[in-house]
Amino acid sequence: MAEQPPPLEATPALNEVPLLPHMVNGDNTQQVILVQVNPGETFTIRTEDGHIQCIPGPAHVPMMSPNGSVPPIYVPPGYVSQVVEENGVRKVVVLPHSTEYHPPMHSPPPPPPHVTHYMHPHPAMLPHPPHAVYPPVPGSGEMPPQFVHQHTAPQHLYQEQDSDTESRKSQEPLSINKPTVSEIQARSAVVAWDPPFVVQNGETHLTSTQFRYEVAISKGGRNGKFKSFYVEEEMTFILNDLRPATDYHVRVIASSSTTKEAISELVSFTTNSCEPDPPAAPKVINRTKNSLNLQWKSSNDNGSKITNYLLEWDEGKNNAFKECYYGHLKQHKVTKLTPSTKFRFRLAARNDIGISEFSETLVCYTLGIVPPPPLPPQLKEAGVTWLSLEWSPPAGVSTDDSLTYVLEMEEDGSNYGFQAGYNGDELSCTLEDLTRSTSYKFRVFAHNTEGKSGPSEVVEFSTIPDKPGPPSKPAVKGRIHSHNVKVTWDPPKDNGGSDISVYVLEISEASAGSKWEVACSGSMREHVCNQLNPGTSYRLRVFCIGRGGQSQASDILIVQTPAVPPGPCNSPYLAGRPKTKELSLIWDPPAMDGGSEITEYIMEIADGDRDERRQIYRGEAPECTVNGLIPGRTYCFWTQAANRAGLGPSSEKAEISTAPGPPEPCRAPVLTCKTATCVVVTWEIPACNGADVTEYKLEWGQVEGFMHIIYSGPLLTYEVRGLTPATTYYCRVQATNIAGAGLFGETSMVTTPASVPAAVTVLHLLEEDQVEAQLPLSKCLALQWEEPNCHGAEILGYNIEYGERQVSTVNRVTSHVLENLQPDTLYRIRIQAFNNLGTGPFSPHIKAKTKPLPPQPPQMECAVFSYQSLKLKWGDGPGRAVVTSSTHFNLEMEVKAGRFVTIYSGPCHTYKVQRLNESTKYYFRIQACNDAGNGEFSKVYAFTTTKSPPPALKAPKVQQVGDNACEVTWETLQPMKRDAIVYILQLACGREVDQVYKGPETSFRVTNIQTNCEYRFRVCAGRQYNDGTGSQELCGPYSPNTVFSSQKQASAAPNPDAGPDLTKRKKALSDEQFAFLLLVIFAIVAISFAVLIQYFVIVSE
């Protein structure tokens, strides 16, 4: 720990500590404190569970302080811990004591040798503390800081004993002397101070309390911003990272847990001057092919004026730097340079004290020369008539240079040489309209402002071949045979730019829907098609395949193979059962018709193998009926087929025997009713006619002429089930043996007894518009069904089952309304019919749901009363209709006694009833409706319109009567519905308005008026009535004002001296005249402004 650690901002490990935002910002609740562990040192931490963890340096250990205080760090003798605060983050640094610093005389004595070194007693160091003083920083991976700072060499623990006598904070005044500053350098200084003391009775006494010191430094004097450093117990501190040639002010603050803090006086000092700061890298302000003009700015001189600048460069050889310029100017032009060359420059500043460090290196280039040849282009993708190429910029060209490229191409076999195919700044292009399957040579040039580069290497790419054209139409070579044909074809006129590798011949029958099949595939251009059918039309086509793909198919060749006589027919066989005297024979056509349609068949018969054949049939149909045969005898039959090519061979012999005769008709069967739905049928064996009866067939039906077979078998009895009660049925029996079926016997008839009704098959729910009467659908369900079969007994009624096994019985109807149901409830309903024999089966269930209850009527009130309208309001909704609301209201008004009419229907909650009579009582009621139906009407509300005020009167007439009196008259109003009319006359002089008369008269004389004064009169009518609370009066609007000027009436000739006074008197303006005057003045001003604005607009244009 002899070496001084690097400054705070120069420590790279500080930036690697994952600090949370509230930690860095100096949160009062939790702050991060970094402990710097230098190389060769070890930082020891004791955790809450008593374990010891050692962290070797170099490292920065982040600690989280719960209250912002710095934890005590115990260091070996000869070292001191300092707290540096920078950007809100405090950092503890352990430094050695300065060799020139000597502790004051009153410092506490060193600990005895046997005491463990640098281990102060602290509650956090006790085993198993209840709480961690400093929890670990999240994500740092370090332990809580119950720690000691150790040197790598083995050391003895040092421990100081705290005084138990100072348990309470001292109230005595504490002082500390002014600190001293020594070893002042350009960027550092050493601050030392004496321990605090107490002055009692004029004497100075040192205390045994352990103090913690804070060194505060500022560049702005006593009122400047101070930066604090914390020191544990030591009385020296090294100030680092100071600015050269700067005035600083420093003070020391001593504090402890038992005494008040003591603040020293400020000490001022000035740091020394030093070499300048490194300047910024120079900049290029102008460049040519052979010169670079550089310019730079001065850096901080650190108290001594910069005298010269040293510019170094690598001479464009990327070697060691050499001096290029030394002087006091801030720019320099470097000449005699090579074009398109990279140069590096760096700059240093010098003052009287020394030279600064060099700036960052500037890398620049002189203007370029002709670019080098680029690499040859590469093929991205090839097509039939296009090629897509790309290339790269030339090597060694700066990215700042603007290059354009020229791509030249030459077609293989042409004599035109290379020609430009692309010119632009892109690094790729697509060349179109090229010849298919053709080789092209390419090269590329690079252009810049200096000229054109040499060509790249020549590369050669080819377009791909196209699909070949279709071959020629196939042709028949030689004669067409019945089973084969030989075809040939020519190659296509256009091979697509490549050789044809494969020809594919396809064949298909000419009939519709036939599929093409491959007959051959290869390089040959002729083929023999075998295994053809005679007399059949075939279609043939051919296509070819090259490197460009598959061509279109050629034109179709149609070939017809010749026909041959048909093959042998199959042996004839019976069509149905043999009969006693005739045989119905059929046979299948020959498997091969010879390619021609069969025109006729020939059948021959013989009584045996030795008997001579004779022809018995010749015709087109492959069937024949042979008559006049003997029952039970065997005959031989042969058939032949013929077409247009000739007669085919005979079929194989067929031996067929005639059958014995069918049985005689049966007698009428015996019918016995077992139940209403079951009848037992029995019959006897008829005459067999030479063969035993093998089968009986029973026909059954409700109509005698339309019966169907319900039984077929050898038994003599059958039980018919599933019959309809009270229904008449007919039946008959037929006997069958090996010879065939006999005729049906006589018919029997039976009627089944009556039974319970059948099940109802159609049951459905009636909609609201299908019900005649208005029903409350929230409590009712209307059902309808079709009447089932009564089964011979009249239906008496129906049982309707719904809900929880609830049954409702109705008479013989086909509709019913279920009442007193629960609203908004789903019911399962089924129905059964009954008669005097019992109840029938239930019908299938149906599901029906009652509607919810309709809404209740809202409360209604009159919001605004008027003499000819009433504004009604109901409910709590808005006045206007809401789109999403499904509730509507029907407002009705009584027009006659007990008769209401609808005056409004809609979703709004207000409605204004107009065109009403004054002082009249009206009756209203309201109803709410929604999807569930119409609700009940509310109670009847009564609202009365107010009385109408009297109308406005015309302006009164005023006539002067004498010098000081005038008479005012006005029009008369008729009484309003027997209510008396009174008149109110007002007189206005200036701004004062007085009521001079109120009564039923229509004139009034005003006296005591002044001469040459202007008066205004207006009158209104009032309506007097009694409303039960007393006499009321309703006044109408006032009439317009009548202006009257009183003049003195003279009986003698007018005084000549009074004339001028009368002419000079100005008549005062009325309110209407004054308003009109203001309107005229405003119009004149507005027109003037409009004219001026239009004038200036025209002038500006």
mmCIF file with all atom_site columns, C-alpha atoms in Angstrom, residues 671 699-704 707 728-732 747-750:
data_model
loop_
_atom_site.group_PDB
_atom_site.id
_atom_site.type_symbol
_atom_site.label_atom_id
_atom_site.label_alt_id
_atom_site.label_comp_id
_atom_site.label_asym_id
_atom_site.label_entity_id
_atom_site.label_seq_id
_atom_site.pdbx_PDB_ins_code
_atom_site.Cartn_x
_atom_site.Cartn_y
_atom_site.Cartn_z
_atom_site.occupancy
_atom_site.B_iso_or_equiv
_atom_site.pdbx_formal_charge
_atom_site.auth_seq_id
_atom_site.auth_comp_id
_atom_site.auth_asym_id
_atom_site.auth_atom_id
_atom_site.pdbx_PDB_model_num
ATOM 1  C CA . LEU A 1 671 ? -108.445 -63.519 -40.537 1.00 0.00 ? 671 LEU A CA 1
ATOM 2  C CA . GLU A 1 699 ? -100.553 -59.253 -50.021 1.00 0.00 ? 699 GLU A CA 1
ATOM 3  C CA . TRP A 1 700 ? -102.033 -56.745 -47.549 1.00 0.00 ? 700 TRP A CA 1
ATOM 4  C CA . GLY A 1 701 ? -103.588 -53.302 -47.882 1.00 0.00 ? 701 GLY A CA 1
ATOM 5  C CA . GLN A 1 702 ? -106.348 -50.906 -46.895 1.00 0.00 ? 702 GLN A CA 1
ATOM 6  C CA . VAL A 1 703 ? -107.669 -50.682 -50.487 1.00 0.00 ? 703 VAL A CA 1
ATOM 7  C CA . GLU A 1 704 ? -108.567 -53.838 -52.336 1.00 0.00 ? 704 GLU A CA 1
ATOM 8  C CA . MET A 1 707 ? -102.132 -54.097 -51.846 1.00 0.00 ? 707 MET A CA 1
ATOM 9  C CA . THR A 1 728 ? -110.583 -52.121 -42.666 1.00 0.00 ? 728 THR A CA 1
ATOM 10 C CA . TYR A 1 729 ? -107.855 -54.218 -44.315 1.00 0.00 ? 729 TYR A CA 1
ATOM 11 C CA . TYR A 1 730 ? -107.842 -56.611 -47.338 1.00 0.00 ? 730 TYR A CA 1
ATOM 12 C CA . CYS A 1 731 ? -105.507 -59.567 -48.020 1.00 0.00 ? 731 CYS A CA 1
ATOM 13 C CA . ARG A 1 732 ? -104.882 -62.473 -50.431 1.00 0.00 ? 732 ARG A CA 1
ATOM 14 C CA . THR A 1 747 ? -109.601 -61.754 -51.111 1.00 0.00 ? 747 THR A CA 1
ATOM 15 C CA . SER A 1 748 ? -110.520 -61.622 -47.395 1.00 0.00 ? 748 SER A CA 1
ATOM 16 C CA . MET A 1 749 ? -111.550 -58.523 -45.400 1.00 0.00 ? 749 MET A CA 1
ATOM 17 C CA . VAL A 1 750 ? -111.218 -57.649 -41.667 1.00 0.00 ? 750 VAL A CA 1
#
